Every structure is written in C-alpha cells, then in structure tokens.
C-alpha positions in Angstrom: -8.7 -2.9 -13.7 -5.8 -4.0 -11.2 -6.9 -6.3 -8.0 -4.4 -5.8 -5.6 -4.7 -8.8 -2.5 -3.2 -7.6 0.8 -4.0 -10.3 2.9 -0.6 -10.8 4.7 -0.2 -7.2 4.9 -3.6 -5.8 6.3 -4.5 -8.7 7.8 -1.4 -9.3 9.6 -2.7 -6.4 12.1 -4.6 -9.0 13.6 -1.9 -11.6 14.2 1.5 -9.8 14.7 2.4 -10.9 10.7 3.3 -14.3 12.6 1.6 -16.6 9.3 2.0 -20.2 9.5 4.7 -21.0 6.8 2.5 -23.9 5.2 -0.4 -21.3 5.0 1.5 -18.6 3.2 2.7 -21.3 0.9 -1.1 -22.5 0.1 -2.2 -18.7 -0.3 0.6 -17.6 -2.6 -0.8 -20.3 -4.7 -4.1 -19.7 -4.5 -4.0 -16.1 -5.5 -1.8 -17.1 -8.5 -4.6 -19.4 -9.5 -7.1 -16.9 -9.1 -5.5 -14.7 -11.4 -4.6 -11.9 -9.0 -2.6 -9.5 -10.3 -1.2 -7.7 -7.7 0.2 -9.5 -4.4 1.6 -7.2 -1.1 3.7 -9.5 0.7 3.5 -7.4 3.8 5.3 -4.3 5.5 8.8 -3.3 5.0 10.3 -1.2 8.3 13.2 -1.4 10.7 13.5 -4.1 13.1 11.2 -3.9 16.6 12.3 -4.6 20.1 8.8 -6.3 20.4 8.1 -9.7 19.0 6.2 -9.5 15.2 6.6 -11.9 12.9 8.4 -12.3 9.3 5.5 -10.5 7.1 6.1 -7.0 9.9 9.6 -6.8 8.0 9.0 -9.1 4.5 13.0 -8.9 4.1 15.2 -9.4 1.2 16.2 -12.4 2.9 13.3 -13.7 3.7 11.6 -13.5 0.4 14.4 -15.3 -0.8 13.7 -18.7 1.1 9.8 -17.8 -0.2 8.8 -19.9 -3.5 6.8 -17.0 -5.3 4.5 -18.7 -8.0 4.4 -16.5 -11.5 1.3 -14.5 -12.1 1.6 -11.8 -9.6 3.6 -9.1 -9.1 4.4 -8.8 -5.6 5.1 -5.7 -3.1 5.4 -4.3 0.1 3.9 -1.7 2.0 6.2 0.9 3.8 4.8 3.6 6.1 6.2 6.8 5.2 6.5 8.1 8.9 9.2 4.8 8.5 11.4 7.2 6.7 10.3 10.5 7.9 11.3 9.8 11.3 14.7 8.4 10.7 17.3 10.0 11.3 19.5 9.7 8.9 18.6 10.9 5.4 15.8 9.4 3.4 18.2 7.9 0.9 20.5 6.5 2.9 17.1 4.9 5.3 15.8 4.1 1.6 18.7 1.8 0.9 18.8 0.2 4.4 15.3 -0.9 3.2 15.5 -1.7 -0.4 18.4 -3.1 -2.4 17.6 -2.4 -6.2 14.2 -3.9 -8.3 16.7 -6.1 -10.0 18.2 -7.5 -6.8 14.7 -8.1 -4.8 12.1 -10.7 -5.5 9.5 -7.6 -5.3 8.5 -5.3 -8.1 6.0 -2.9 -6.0 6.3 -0.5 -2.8 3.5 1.8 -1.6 3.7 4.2 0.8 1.1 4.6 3.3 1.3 8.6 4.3 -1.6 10.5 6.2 -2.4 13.7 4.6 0.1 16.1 5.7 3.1 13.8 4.8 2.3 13.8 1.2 4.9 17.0 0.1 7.2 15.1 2.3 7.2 12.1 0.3 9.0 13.2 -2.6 12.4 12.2 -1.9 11.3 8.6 -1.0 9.4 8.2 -3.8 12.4 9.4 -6.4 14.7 7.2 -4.6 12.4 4.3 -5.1 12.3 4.8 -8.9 15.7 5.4 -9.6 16.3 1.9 -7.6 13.4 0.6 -10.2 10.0 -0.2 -8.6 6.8 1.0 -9.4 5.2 3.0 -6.4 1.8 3.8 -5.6 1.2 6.4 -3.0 -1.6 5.8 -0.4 -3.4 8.4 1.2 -4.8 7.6 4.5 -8.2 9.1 6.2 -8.9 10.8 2.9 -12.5 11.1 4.4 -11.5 14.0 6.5 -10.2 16.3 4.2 -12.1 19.0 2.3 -12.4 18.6 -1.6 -10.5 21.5 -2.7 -7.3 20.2 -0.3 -7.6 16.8 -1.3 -7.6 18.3 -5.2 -4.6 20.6 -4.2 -2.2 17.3 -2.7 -3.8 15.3 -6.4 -2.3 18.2 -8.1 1.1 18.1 -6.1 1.5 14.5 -6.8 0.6 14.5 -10.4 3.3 17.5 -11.0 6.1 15.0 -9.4 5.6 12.5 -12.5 6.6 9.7 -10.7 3.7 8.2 -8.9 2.2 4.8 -10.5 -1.0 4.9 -8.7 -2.6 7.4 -6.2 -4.4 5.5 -3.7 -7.4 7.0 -1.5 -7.9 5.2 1.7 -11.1 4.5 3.8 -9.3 4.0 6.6 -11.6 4.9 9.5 -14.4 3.0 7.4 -17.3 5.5 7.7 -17.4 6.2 4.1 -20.4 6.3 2.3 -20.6 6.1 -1.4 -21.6 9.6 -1.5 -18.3 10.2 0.1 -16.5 7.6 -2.4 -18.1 9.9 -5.4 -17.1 13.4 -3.3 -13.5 12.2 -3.0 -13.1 10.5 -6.1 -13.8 13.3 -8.1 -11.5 15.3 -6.1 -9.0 13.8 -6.6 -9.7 13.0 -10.5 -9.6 17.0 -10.9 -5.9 17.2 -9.9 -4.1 13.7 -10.8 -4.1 12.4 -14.6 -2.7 8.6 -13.8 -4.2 5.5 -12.1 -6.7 5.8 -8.9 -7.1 3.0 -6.1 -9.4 2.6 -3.3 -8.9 1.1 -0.3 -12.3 -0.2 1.6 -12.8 -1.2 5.0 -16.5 -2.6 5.9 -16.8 -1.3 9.1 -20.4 -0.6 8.1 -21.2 -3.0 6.2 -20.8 -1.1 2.6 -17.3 -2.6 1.8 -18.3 -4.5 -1.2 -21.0 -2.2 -2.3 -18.5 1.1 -2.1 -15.5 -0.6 -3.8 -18.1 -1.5 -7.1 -18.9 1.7 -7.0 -15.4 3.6 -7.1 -15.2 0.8 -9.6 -18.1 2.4 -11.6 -16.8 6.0 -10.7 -13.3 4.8 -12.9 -10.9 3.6 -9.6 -8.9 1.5 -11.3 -7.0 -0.6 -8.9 -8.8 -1.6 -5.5 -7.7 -4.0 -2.6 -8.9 -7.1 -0.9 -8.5 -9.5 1.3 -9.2 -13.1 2.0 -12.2 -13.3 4.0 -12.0 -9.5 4.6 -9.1 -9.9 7.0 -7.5 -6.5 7.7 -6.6 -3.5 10.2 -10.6 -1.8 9.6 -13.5 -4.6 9.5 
C-alpha cells in the first residue's frame, strides 16, 4: 500500500505553484514524519510567458537549493500533451526535461495523459526508463470511458512492460463507488502490475471512494493536505 502526497502539485492549481519557501520547507518535513512514502514535488514542463511559480516547473536546479528530508521518494508530474505537442522529437523534449535518475534529486515521473494519448505515450515512457526513473502512467477522466476500452488501453499498457503503476483518475469527481468498482475491474482484466486512484471530493465521497478502491486492491492512492487540489 503506497500513499502518494501531491500537495505542491495538485494543489498548486489554486495558487500559480507560487509556495512560500518557509512553508515548503515545514511540509517536506512533515510528510517525512508522517511516514509518507511517496512525495510529487510538482509539475515538470517548459517555461511560460505567464507568471507561475517554482513548483509549475520543479527544475533540476531548483531542487537542488531544496533540502529534501529521507523517507520519501520524490517525483514530478509531466503532462503528456507536454511532449506530444513539442516539436521536436520526444527524446530529444525528454532530455530538455530530465537529466538522468542519477543526476536529479527525483526518483519518480508520472504522466498525466487523457485517454486517447495513452498509445502515444510509449516513447516517453521508454525514454524515461532507460534515463532510470520509475514511471506511473495516469489516466485522466477514466469515468467516461466504456469498460471494454478502458480494458483494451489496460492491456496495451501492460504489453509495453515498462509501466510501474497505472493510475485511474477521477478527475471530473462525479464518481461513485459503483463507478470506482466498474472501472477498477476493468482495468484489473487487462494490466497485471500496481493500480492507483486518484480522488477528487467534488461530492463529498473522496474519502469514502479512495477506502474503497483500497478494499477493491488499488494499491497506491493520492492525497493532499487539507484536500487542496485541481477537483474539490
């Protein structure tokens, strides 16, 4: 069972990623207390003409000035349309990213991709293991997609052999826990490895949904402090 805290990530939706240095510093240490095992630092993309602050980008250099307490292991989110829309190749946008898992103060990256970007995320995803990382793949509004497709993308992704953890997303929050069981078990037909859910409490069933793809066998599921994040 794998808690993954993305407080700086998700919840930086709500102020630009612009967290108070001193506040980052008390958080790190707080989740290392608490015994969290999985920290996302924030997003990794390419650099904005509009202002957002150091946790939009989470940077090789800025990670270096960050004192990350032992406990964790830490990560960053990219957005696969990041890649997809660049255009030079994916490896070459890879590397503009990333330096290698030995070189960066991170030892996660998962991609965020809505449904029909899933094939497309093969060569990121390769890259990102030959540089060393572990990678989870996120799938985003998993609620609107019929069992037997959501089955077919599990089976894609589980024929790769590279994916660490296949996420499924609530990411319009209007699932249900009869819609946590439907999708679940589709994708449990088609992948073999790891399964994480995502919760958002836009109805009020955050808490009670994540126990139950808990119950179901997820075993890796996201949180925030106090619930911050892009969906209530």
């Amino acid at each position: 069972m794998q808690i993954l805290d993305c407080t700086l990530r998700d919840g930086g939706y709500y102020n630009g990623w612009d967290f108070d240095p001193l506040l980052v510093v008390d958080y790190l240490e707080a989740v290392a207390k608490a015994g969290v095992g999985y920290v996302e630092l924030g997003l990794r993309q390419f650099e904005s003409d509009r202002f957002l602050g150091a946790h939009a980008y989470t940077t090789h250099q800025y990670l270096n000035r960050l004192e990350l307490p032992e406990g964790p292991v830490y990560g960053v989110m990219i957005d696969a349309k990041t890649i997809l829309s660049c255009k030079e190749t994916p490896e070459k946008c890879v590397n503009r990213l990333f330096k290698d898992c030995a070189n960066e103060k991170i030892d996660l990256v998962r991609i965020a991709a809505h449904f029909k970007e899933v094939p497309d995320c093969l060569p990121i995803i390769s890259i990102l293991k030959h540089k060393g990382y572990l990678v989870g793949l996120n799938v985003m509004q998993a609620s609107l997609q019929k069992s037997d497709n959501l089955t077919d993308v599990a089976k894609l992704v589980d024929g790769w052999g590279i994916v660490d953890v296949l996420y499924f997303a609530d990411s319009l929050g209007s699932m249900r826990k009869i819609d946590v069981e439907r999708i679940y078990g589709a994708v449990k037909k088609g992948w073999s490895g790891d399964i994480g859910f995502h919760a958002h409490n836009n109805m009020g069933q955050g808490v009670e949904n994540v126990n139950f793809a808990i119950n179901l066998g997820c075993n890796w599921v996201d949180g925030t402090i106090t619930g911050m994040g892009r969906g209530a």
